[in-house]
């Protein structure tokens, strides 16, 4: 019989040298009530860092992050934006926060507090804005309309 406990988080980085602040920021977001997982992508939708339960496989998360980056581009969400986009669906909420050269995504249950999610994403984004623009993480390709400011 398996013991019931907190979900097992799978951390995976597409870039060898991820700043520790990035992992810590995702862990803090995942500690929010109702949080399921979080990730950081570059402007092309490539996952830089992720913290999701093992239930979410790499292929699915990669496809979702690519779709989210494309949607952000189509919707005109620029890196200069300070707003958070909240997408509700039957089972939960996806919150997307632009960073200087990427996106921060948080997946939560439907009952999660939008206000708490927003404040926490603002705090995490403030820390991550510096990390994602480092030369090791910079990407010159991505959906049209994305530019570092």
Coordinates of C-alpha atoms in Angstrom, one line a residue:
X1 CA 0.0 0.0 0.0
X2 CA 1.3 3.4 -1.0
X3 CA 1.5 6.2 1.6
X4 CA -0.4 9.3 0.9
X5 CA 1.7 12.5 1.3
X6 CA 2.7 15.6 -0.5
X7 CA 3.2 15.3 -4.3
X8 CA 6.6 14.4 -5.5
X9 CA 8.0 17.3 -7.5
X10 CA 10.1 16.7 -10.5
X11 CA 12.7 19.4 -11.3
X12 CA 14.2 19.5 -14.7
X13 CA 16.3 22.2 -16.3
X14 CA 16.8 22.6 -20.0
X15 CA 19.8 24.8 -19.2
X16 CA 22.8 23.4 -17.2
X17 CA 23.3 26.4 -14.9
X18 CA 20.0 27.5 -13.4
X19 CA 20.3 30.2 -10.8
X20 CA 19.3 28.9 -7.4
X21 CA 16.8 31.8 -7.0
X22 CA 14.8 30.4 -9.9
X23 CA 14.3 27.0 -8.3
X24 CA 13.5 28.7 -5.0
X25 CA 10.9 31.0 -6.6
X26 CA 9.2 28.0 -8.2
X27 CA 9.2 26.1 -4.9
X28 CA 7.7 29.1 -3.1
X29 CA 4.9 29.4 -5.7
X30 CA 4.2 25.7 -5.4
X31 CA 3.7 26.2 -1.6
X32 CA 0.7 28.4 -2.3
X33 CA -2.7 26.8 -1.3
X34 CA -4.0 25.0 -4.4
X35 CA -0.8 25.3 -6.4
X36 CA -0.2 22.3 -8.7
X37 CA 3.0 23.3 -10.4
X38 CA 5.0 26.1 -12.0
X39 CA 7.6 26.7 -14.7
X40 CA 9.7 29.3 -16.4
X41 CA 10.0 29.5 -20.2
X42 CA 12.1 31.6 -22.6
X43 CA 10.2 33.7 -25.1
X44 CA 10.1 30.8 -27.6
X45 CA 8.3 28.6 -25.1
X46 CA 11.3 26.4 -24.2
X47 CA 11.2 25.3 -20.6
X48 CA 14.1 26.7 -18.6
X49 CA 13.0 25.4 -15.2
X50 CA 10.0 23.5 -13.9
X51 CA 8.5 22.2 -10.7
X52 CA 5.6 19.9 -11.4
X53 CA 4.5 16.6 -10.0
X54 CA 5.7 13.6 -11.9
X55 CA 2.2 13.1 -13.2
X56 CA 3.0 15.9 -15.7
X57 CA 5.3 14.5 -18.4
X58 CA 8.0 16.5 -20.2
X59 CA 6.3 16.3 -23.6
X60 CA 3.0 17.6 -22.3
X61 CA 4.6 20.5 -20.4
X62 CA 6.8 21.4 -23.4
X63 CA 3.7 21.5 -25.7
X64 CA 1.8 23.6 -23.2
X65 CA 4.7 26.0 -22.7
X66 CA 5.0 26.4 -26.5
X67 CA 1.3 27.1 -26.9
X68 CA 1.4 29.6 -24.0
X69 CA 4.3 31.5 -25.5
X70 CA 2.5 31.6 -28.9
X71 CA -0.7 32.8 -27.2
X72 CA 1.1 35.5 -25.3
X73 CA 2.6 36.7 -28.6
X74 CA -0.7 36.7 -30.4
X75 CA -2.4 38.5 -27.5
X76 CA 0.4 41.1 -27.5
X77 CA 1.6 40.4 -24.0
X78 CA 5.0 42.0 -24.1
X79 CA 7.9 41.7 -21.7
X80 CA 7.2 45.2 -20.6
X81 CA 3.8 44.2 -19.2
X82 CA 3.4 44.0 -15.4
X83 CA 0.0 42.4 -15.7
X84 CA -0.8 38.7 -15.0
X85 CA -3.0 36.8 -17.4
X86 CA -5.5 34.4 -15.7
X87 CA -7.0 31.6 -17.7
X88 CA -9.8 29.6 -16.0
X89 CA -10.8 26.2 -17.2
X90 CA -13.1 23.5 -15.7
X91 CA -10.5 22.1 -13.3
X92 CA -8.3 25.1 -12.4
X93 CA -6.5 28.3 -13.2
X94 CA -3.4 29.0 -15.3
X95 CA -1.7 32.2 -14.4
X96 CA 0.9 33.6 -16.9
X97 CA 3.3 36.4 -15.9
X98 CA 5.6 38.0 -18.5
X99 CA 9.3 38.3 -17.6
X100 CA 11.9 40.3 -19.4
X101 CA 12.7 37.5 -21.9
X102 CA 10.2 34.8 -21.0
X103 CA 7.2 33.7 -19.1
X104 CA 6.3 32.5 -15.6
X105 CA 3.4 30.0 -15.5
X106 CA 1.6 28.8 -12.4
X107 CA -1.1 26.1 -12.5
X108 CA -3.5 26.0 -9.5
X109 CA -6.8 24.5 -8.6
X110 CA -10.0 26.4 -9.3
X111 CA -10.5 27.3 -5.6
X112 CA -7.1 29.1 -5.4
X113 CA -7.1 32.8 -4.5
X114 CA -6.5 35.0 -7.5
X115 CA -5.3 37.8 -5.3
X116 CA -2.7 35.6 -3.5
X117 CA -1.6 34.1 -6.8
X118 CA -1.2 37.6 -8.3
X119 CA 0.9 38.9 -5.4
X120 CA 3.0 35.8 -5.3
X121 CA 3.7 35.9 -9.0
X122 CA 4.6 39.6 -8.8
X123 CA 7.2 38.7 -6.1
X124 CA 8.6 35.8 -8.0
X125 CA 8.7 37.7 -11.3
X126 CA 10.7 40.5 -9.6
X127 CA 13.3 38.0 -8.6
X128 CA 13.3 36.1 -11.9
X129 CA 13.4 39.1 -14.2
X130 CA 17.2 39.3 -13.6
X131 CA 17.8 35.6 -13.9
X132 CA 16.1 34.9 -17.2
X133 CA 18.0 37.6 -19.1
X134 CA 21.4 36.2 -18.2
X135 CA 23.5 35.4 -21.3
X136 CA 23.4 31.6 -20.6
X137 CA 19.6 31.7 -20.8
X138 CA 19.1 34.2 -23.6
X139 CA 17.4 33.0 -26.7
X140 CA 17.5 35.0 -30.0
X141 CA 14.6 33.1 -31.5
X142 CA 11.0 33.1 -30.5
X143 CA 7.5 34.1 -31.5
X144 CA 7.3 37.4 -33.4
X145 CA 6.7 40.5 -31.3
X146 CA 8.9 39.4 -28.4
X147 CA 11.7 41.7 -27.4
X148 CA 13.6 42.5 -24.3
X149 CA 13.0 45.9 -23.0

